[in-house]
mmCIF file of C-alpha atoms in Angstrom:
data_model
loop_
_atom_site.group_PDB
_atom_site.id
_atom_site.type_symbol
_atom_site.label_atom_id
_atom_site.label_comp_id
_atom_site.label_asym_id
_atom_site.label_seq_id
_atom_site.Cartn_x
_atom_site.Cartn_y
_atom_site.Cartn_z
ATOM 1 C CA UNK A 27 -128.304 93.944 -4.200
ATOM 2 C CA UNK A 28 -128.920 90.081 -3.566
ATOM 3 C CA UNK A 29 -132.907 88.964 -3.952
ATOM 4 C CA UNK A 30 -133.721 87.189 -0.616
ATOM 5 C CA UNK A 31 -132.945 83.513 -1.483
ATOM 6 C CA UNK A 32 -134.826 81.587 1.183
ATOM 7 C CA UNK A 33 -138.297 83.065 0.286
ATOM 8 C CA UNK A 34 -137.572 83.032 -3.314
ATOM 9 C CA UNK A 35 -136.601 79.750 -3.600
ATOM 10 C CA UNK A 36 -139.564 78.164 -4.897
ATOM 11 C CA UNK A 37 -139.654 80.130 -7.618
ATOM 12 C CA UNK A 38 -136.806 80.133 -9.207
ATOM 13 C CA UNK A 39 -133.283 81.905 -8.326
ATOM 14 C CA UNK A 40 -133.048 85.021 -10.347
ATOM 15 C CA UNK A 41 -129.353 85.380 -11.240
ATOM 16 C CA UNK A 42 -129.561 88.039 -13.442
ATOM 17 C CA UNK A 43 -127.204 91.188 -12.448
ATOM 18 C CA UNK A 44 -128.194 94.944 -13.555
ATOM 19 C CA UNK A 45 -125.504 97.342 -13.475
ATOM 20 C CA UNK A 46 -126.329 100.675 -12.663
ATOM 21 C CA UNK A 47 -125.176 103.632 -10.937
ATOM 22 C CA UNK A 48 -126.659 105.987 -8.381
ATOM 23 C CA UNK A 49 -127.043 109.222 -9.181
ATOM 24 C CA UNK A 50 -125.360 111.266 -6.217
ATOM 25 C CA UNK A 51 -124.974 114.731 -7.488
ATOM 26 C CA UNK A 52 -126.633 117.830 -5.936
ATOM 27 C CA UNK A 53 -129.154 117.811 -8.193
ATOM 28 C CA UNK A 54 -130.801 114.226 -7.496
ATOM 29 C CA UNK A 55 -130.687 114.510 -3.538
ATOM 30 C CA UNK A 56 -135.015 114.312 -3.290
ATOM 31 C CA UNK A 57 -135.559 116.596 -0.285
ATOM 32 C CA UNK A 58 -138.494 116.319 1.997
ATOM 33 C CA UNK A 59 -140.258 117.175 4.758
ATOM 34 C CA UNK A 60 -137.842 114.500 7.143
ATOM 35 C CA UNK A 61 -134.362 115.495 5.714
ATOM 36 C CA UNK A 62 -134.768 119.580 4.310
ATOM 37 C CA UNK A 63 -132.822 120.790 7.700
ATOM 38 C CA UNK A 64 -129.723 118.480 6.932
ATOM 39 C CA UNK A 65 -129.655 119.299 3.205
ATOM 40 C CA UNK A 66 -129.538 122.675 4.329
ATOM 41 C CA UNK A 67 -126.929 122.340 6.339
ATOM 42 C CA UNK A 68 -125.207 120.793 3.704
ATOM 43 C CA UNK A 69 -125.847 123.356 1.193
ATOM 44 C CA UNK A 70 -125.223 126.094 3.561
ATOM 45 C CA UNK A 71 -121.085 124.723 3.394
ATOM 46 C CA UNK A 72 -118.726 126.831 4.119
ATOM 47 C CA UNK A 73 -120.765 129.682 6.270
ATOM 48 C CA UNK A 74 -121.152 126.934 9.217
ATOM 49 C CA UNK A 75 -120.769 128.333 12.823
ATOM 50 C CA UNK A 76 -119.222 125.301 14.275
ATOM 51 C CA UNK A 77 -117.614 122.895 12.870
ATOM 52 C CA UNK A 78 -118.273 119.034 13.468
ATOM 53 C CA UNK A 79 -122.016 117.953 11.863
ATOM 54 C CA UNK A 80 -123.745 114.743 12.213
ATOM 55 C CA UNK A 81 -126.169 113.095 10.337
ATOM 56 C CA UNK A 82 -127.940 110.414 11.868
ATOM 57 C CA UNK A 83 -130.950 108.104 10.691
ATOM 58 C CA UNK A 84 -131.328 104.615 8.840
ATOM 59 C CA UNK A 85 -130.135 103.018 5.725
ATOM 60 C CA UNK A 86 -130.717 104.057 2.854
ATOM 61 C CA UNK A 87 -132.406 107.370 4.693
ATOM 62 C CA UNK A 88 -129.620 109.458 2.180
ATOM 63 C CA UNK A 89 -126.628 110.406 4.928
ATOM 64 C CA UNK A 90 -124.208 108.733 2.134
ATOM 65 C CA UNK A 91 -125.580 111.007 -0.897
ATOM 66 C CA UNK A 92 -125.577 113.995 1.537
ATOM 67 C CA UNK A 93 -121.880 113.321 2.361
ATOM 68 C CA UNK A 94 -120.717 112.875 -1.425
ATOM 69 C CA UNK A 95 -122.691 116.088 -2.143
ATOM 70 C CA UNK A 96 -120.233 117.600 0.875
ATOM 71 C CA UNK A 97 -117.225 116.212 -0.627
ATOM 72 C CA UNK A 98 -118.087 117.572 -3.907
ATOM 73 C CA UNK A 99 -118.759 121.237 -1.888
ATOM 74 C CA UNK A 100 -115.732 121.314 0.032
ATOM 75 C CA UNK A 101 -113.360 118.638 -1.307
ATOM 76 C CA UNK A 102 -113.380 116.671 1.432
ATOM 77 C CA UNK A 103 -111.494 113.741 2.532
ATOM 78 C CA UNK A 104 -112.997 109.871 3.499
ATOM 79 C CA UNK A 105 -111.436 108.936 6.504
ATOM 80 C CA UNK A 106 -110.666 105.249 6.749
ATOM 81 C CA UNK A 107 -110.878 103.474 9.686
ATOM 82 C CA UNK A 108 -107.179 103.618 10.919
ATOM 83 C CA UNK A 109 -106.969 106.951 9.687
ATOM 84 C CA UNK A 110 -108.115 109.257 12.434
ATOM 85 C CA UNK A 111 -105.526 109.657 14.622
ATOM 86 C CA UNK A 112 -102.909 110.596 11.520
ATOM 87 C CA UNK A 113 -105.485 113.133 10.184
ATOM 88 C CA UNK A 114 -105.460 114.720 13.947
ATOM 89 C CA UNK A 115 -101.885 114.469 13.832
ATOM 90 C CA UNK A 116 -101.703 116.149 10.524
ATOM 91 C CA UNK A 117 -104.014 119.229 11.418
ATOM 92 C CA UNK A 118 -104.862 121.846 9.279
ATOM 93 C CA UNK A 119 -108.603 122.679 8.143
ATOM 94 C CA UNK A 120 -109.397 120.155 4.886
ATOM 95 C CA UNK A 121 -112.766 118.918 5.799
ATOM 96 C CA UNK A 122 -112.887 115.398 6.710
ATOM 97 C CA UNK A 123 -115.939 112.365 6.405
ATOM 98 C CA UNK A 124 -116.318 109.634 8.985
ATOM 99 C CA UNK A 125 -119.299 107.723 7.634
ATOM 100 C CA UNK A 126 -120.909 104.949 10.155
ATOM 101 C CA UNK A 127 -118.986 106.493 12.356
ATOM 102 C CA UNK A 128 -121.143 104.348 14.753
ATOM 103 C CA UNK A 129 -121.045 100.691 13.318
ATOM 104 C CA UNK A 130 -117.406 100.534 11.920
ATOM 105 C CA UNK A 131 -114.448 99.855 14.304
ATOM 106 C CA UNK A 132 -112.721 103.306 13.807
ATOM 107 C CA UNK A 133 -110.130 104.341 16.582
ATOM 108 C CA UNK A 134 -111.611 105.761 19.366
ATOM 109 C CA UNK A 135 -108.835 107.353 20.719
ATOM 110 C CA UNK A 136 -108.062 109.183 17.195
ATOM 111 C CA UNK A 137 -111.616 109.801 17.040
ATOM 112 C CA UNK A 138 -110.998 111.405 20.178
ATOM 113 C CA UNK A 139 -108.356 113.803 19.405
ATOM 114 C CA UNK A 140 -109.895 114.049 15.608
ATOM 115 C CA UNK A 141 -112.546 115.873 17.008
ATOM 116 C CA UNK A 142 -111.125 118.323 19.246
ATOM 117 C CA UNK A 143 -108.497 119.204 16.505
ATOM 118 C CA UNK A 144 -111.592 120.041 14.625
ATOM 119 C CA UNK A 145 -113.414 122.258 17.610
ATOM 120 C CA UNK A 146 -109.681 123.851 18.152
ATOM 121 C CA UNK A 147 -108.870 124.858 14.476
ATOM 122 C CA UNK A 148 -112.488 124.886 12.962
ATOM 123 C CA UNK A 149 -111.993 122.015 10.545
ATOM 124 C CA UNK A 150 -114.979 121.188 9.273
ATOM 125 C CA UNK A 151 -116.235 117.723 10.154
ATOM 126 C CA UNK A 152 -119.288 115.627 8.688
ATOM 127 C CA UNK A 153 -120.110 112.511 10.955
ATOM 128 C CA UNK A 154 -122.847 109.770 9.917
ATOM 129 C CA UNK A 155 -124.807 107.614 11.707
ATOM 130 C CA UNK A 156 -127.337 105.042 12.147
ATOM 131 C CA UNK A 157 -127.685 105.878 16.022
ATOM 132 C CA UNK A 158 -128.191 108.990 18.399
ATOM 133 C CA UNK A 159 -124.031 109.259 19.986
ATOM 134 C CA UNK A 160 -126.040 107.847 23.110
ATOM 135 C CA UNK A 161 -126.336 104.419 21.918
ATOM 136 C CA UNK A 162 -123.004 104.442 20.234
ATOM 137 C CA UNK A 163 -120.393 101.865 21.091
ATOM 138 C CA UNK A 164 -117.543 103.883 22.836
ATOM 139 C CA UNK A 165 -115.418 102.763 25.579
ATOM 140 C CA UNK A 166 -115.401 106.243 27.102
ATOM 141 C CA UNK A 167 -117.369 109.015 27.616
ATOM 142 C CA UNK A 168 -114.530 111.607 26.577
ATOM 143 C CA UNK A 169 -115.520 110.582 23.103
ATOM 144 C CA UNK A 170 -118.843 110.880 23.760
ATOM 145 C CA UNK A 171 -119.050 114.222 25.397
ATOM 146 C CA UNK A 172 -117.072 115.094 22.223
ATOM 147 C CA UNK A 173 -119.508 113.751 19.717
ATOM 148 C CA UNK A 174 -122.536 115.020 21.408
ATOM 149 C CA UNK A 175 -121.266 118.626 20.263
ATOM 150 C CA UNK A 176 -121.613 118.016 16.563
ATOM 151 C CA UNK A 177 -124.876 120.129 15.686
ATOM 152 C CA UNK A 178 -127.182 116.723 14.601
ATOM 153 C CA UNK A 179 -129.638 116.109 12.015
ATOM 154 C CA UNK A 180 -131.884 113.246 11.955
ATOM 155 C CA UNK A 181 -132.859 112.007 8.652
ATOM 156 C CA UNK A 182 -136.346 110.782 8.704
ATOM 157 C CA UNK A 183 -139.058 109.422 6.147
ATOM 158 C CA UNK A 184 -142.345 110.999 7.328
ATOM 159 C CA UNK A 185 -144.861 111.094 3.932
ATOM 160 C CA UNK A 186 -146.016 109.144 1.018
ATOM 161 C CA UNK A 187 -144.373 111.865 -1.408
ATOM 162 C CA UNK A 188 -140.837 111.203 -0.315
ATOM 163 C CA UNK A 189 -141.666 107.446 -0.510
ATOM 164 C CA UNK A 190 -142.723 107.793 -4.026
ATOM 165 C CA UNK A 191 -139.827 110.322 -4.600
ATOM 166 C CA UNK A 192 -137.566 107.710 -3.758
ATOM 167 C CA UNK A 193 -139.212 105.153 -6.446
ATOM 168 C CA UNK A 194 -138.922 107.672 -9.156
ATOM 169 C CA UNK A 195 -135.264 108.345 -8.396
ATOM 170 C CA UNK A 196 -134.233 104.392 -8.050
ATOM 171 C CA UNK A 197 -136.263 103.554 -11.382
ATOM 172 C CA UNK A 198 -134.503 106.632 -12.840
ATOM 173 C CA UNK A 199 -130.981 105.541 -11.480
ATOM 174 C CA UNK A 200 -131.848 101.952 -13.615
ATOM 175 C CA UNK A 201 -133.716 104.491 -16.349
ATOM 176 C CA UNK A 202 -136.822 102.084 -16.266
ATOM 177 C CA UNK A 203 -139.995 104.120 -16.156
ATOM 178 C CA UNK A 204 -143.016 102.948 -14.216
ATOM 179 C CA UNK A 205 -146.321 104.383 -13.977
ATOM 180 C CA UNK A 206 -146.971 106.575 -11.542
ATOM 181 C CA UNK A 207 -150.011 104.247 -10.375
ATOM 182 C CA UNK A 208 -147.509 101.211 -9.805
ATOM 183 C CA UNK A 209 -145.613 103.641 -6.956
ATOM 184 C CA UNK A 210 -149.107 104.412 -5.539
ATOM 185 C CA UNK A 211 -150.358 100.610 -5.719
ATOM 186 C CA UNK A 212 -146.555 99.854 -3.572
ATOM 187 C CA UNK A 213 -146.216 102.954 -0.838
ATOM 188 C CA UNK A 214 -149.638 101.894 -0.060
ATOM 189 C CA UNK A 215 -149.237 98.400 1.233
ATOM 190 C CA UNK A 216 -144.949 97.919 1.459
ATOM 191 C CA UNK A 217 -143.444 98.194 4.798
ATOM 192 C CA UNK A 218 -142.264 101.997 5.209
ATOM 193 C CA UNK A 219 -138.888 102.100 5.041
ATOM 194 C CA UNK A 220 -136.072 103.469 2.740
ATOM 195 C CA UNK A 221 -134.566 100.104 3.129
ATOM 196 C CA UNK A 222 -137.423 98.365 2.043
ATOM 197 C CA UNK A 223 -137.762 100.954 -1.358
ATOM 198 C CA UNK A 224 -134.334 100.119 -1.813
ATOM 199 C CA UNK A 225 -135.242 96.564 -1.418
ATOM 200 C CA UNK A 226 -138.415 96.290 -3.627
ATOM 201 C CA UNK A 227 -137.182 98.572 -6.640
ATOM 202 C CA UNK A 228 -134.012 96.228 -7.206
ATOM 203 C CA UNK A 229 -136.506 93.064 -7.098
ATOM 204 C CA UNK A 230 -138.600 94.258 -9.257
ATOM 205 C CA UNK A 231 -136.225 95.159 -11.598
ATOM 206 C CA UNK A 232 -135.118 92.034 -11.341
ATOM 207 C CA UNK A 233 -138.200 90.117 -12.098
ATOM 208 C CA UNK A 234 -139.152 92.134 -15.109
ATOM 209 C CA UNK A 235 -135.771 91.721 -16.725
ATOM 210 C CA UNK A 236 -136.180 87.787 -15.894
ATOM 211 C CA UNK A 237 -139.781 88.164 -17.913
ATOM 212 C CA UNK A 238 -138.489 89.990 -20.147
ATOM 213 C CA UNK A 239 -141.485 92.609 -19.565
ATOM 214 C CA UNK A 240 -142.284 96.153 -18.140
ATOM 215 C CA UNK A 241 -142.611 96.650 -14.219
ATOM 216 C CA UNK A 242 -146.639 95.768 -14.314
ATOM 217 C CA UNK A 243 -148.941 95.549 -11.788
ATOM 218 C CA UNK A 244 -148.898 92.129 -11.189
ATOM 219 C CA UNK A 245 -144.625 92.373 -10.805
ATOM 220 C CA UNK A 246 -145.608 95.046 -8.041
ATOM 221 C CA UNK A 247 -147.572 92.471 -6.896
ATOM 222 C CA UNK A 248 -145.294 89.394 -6.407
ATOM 223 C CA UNK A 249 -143.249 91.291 -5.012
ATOM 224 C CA UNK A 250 -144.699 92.619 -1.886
ATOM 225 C CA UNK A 251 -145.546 89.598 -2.000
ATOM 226 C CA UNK A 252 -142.382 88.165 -1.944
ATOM 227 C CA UNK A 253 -141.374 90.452 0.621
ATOM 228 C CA UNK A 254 -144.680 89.532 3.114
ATOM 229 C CA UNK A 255 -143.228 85.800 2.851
ATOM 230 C CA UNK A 256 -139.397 86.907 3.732
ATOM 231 C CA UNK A 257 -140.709 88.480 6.746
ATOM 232 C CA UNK A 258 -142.512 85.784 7.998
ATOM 233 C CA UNK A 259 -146.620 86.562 6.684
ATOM 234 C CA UNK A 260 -148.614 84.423 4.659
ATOM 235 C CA UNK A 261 -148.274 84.667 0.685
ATOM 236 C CA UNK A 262 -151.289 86.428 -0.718
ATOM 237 C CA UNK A 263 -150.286 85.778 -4.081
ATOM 238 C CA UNK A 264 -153.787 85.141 -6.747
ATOM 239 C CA UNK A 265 -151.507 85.102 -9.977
ATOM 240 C CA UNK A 266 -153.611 87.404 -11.832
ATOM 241 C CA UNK A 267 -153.218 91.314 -12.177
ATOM 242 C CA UNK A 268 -156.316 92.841 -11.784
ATOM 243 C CA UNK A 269 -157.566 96.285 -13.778
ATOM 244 C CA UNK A 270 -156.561 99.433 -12.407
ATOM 245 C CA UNK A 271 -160.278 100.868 -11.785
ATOM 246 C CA UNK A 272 -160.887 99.128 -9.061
ATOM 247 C CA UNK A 273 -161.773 100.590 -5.301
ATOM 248 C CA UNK A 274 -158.951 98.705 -3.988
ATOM 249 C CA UNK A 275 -156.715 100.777 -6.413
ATOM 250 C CA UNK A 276 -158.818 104.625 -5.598
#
């Protein structure tokens, strides 16, 4: 992920590129009080009782990381975006992905006759989105009325725990270890959003490696920092780390 250049600018571009991978197995999926229904239904593949199941919330909210944990359940296929019509065509009861189902161009018509294959032979079905099917983009509300019976699960961040969950499990993904005080110091002042943890852990990543240090305090610091100036607030920025026991840190 790109650092935001125009806020960054000033103090030097960071050009330095980590390469990591996600971890997406079962077993790394942090479930919480905002996404334990959806998991479940995940985990309870193949006793579903219907069979078309959408997951719906924001990015980086874990819809993808549920999906791949489906495909790895059930073996099932990606569809492309000009592939929905031929997989209706094709029938049968291989479980099919449409991720973004709501912010890439698929075909609506072969969405259209996608899903009712599904409700007419069973085939099982996982749907992701960003948006409830009533704000979706469709031309007609065939598709719609078709979408809206996929059993939905919204995806939601709702605690500090899952925030910090989702530090742990980045850092891990880069296997950089922060202390546990550093999350606090960050899910206490960031904006709360899995976009935003997303956001900060690569950045700070990014300036450590640059200083060729451990994520400190004062790398927490720049950048929320950095990310207060992106969106448009005043840089608080003192340039010096102060000690943990302080009230501000309780």
């Amino acid at each position: 992920m790109a650092l935001p250049a125009s806020p960054d600018a000033p103090r030097g571009q960071l050009t330095l590129d980590l390469g990591h991978t996600a971890a997406q197995g079962e077993a790394d999926f942090l479930v919480g009080e905002g996404n334990a229904l959806a998991h479940g239904r995940i985990m309870a593949f193949p006793h579903w009782p219907d069979p078309v199941t959408l997951l719906i919330g924001p990015a980086k909210s874990g819809k993808s990381h549920l999906a791949r944990i489906f495909a790895d359940r059930s073996g099932a296929r990606y569809a492309g975006t000009a592939d929905l019509e031929a997989l209706a065509t094709e029938g049968g009861v291989v479980p099919v992905i449409v991720e973004d189902v709501d912010r890439l161009n698929y075909d609506e018509a072969g969405l259209f006759h996608l899903l009712n294959q599904s409700m007419r032979e069973q085939r099982p079905i996982l749907l992701t989105a960003r948006e409830d099917v009533a704000n979706w983009p469709l031309a007609t509300d065939d598709v719609r009325s078709r979408a809206r019976r996929a059993t939905a699960y919204v995806l939601e961040l709702t605690d500090d725990i899952q925030l910090s969950q989702m530090f742990v499990k980045l850092f891990g993904d880069r296997q950089v270890k922060v202390d546990p005080r550093i999350i606090s110091y960050l899910v206490a002042r960031m904006e709360r959003s899995a976009e935003e943890v997303v956001i900060l852990a690569d950045l700070m990543d990014r300036l450590a490696l640059a200083k060729g240090t451990a994520i400190t305090r004062s790398i927490a610091a720049d950048a929320l920092d950095r990310r207060r100036v992106a969106g448009g607030g005043a840089s608080q920025e003192t340039g010096q780390e102060q000690d943990w026991d302080t009230k501000d840190d309780e």
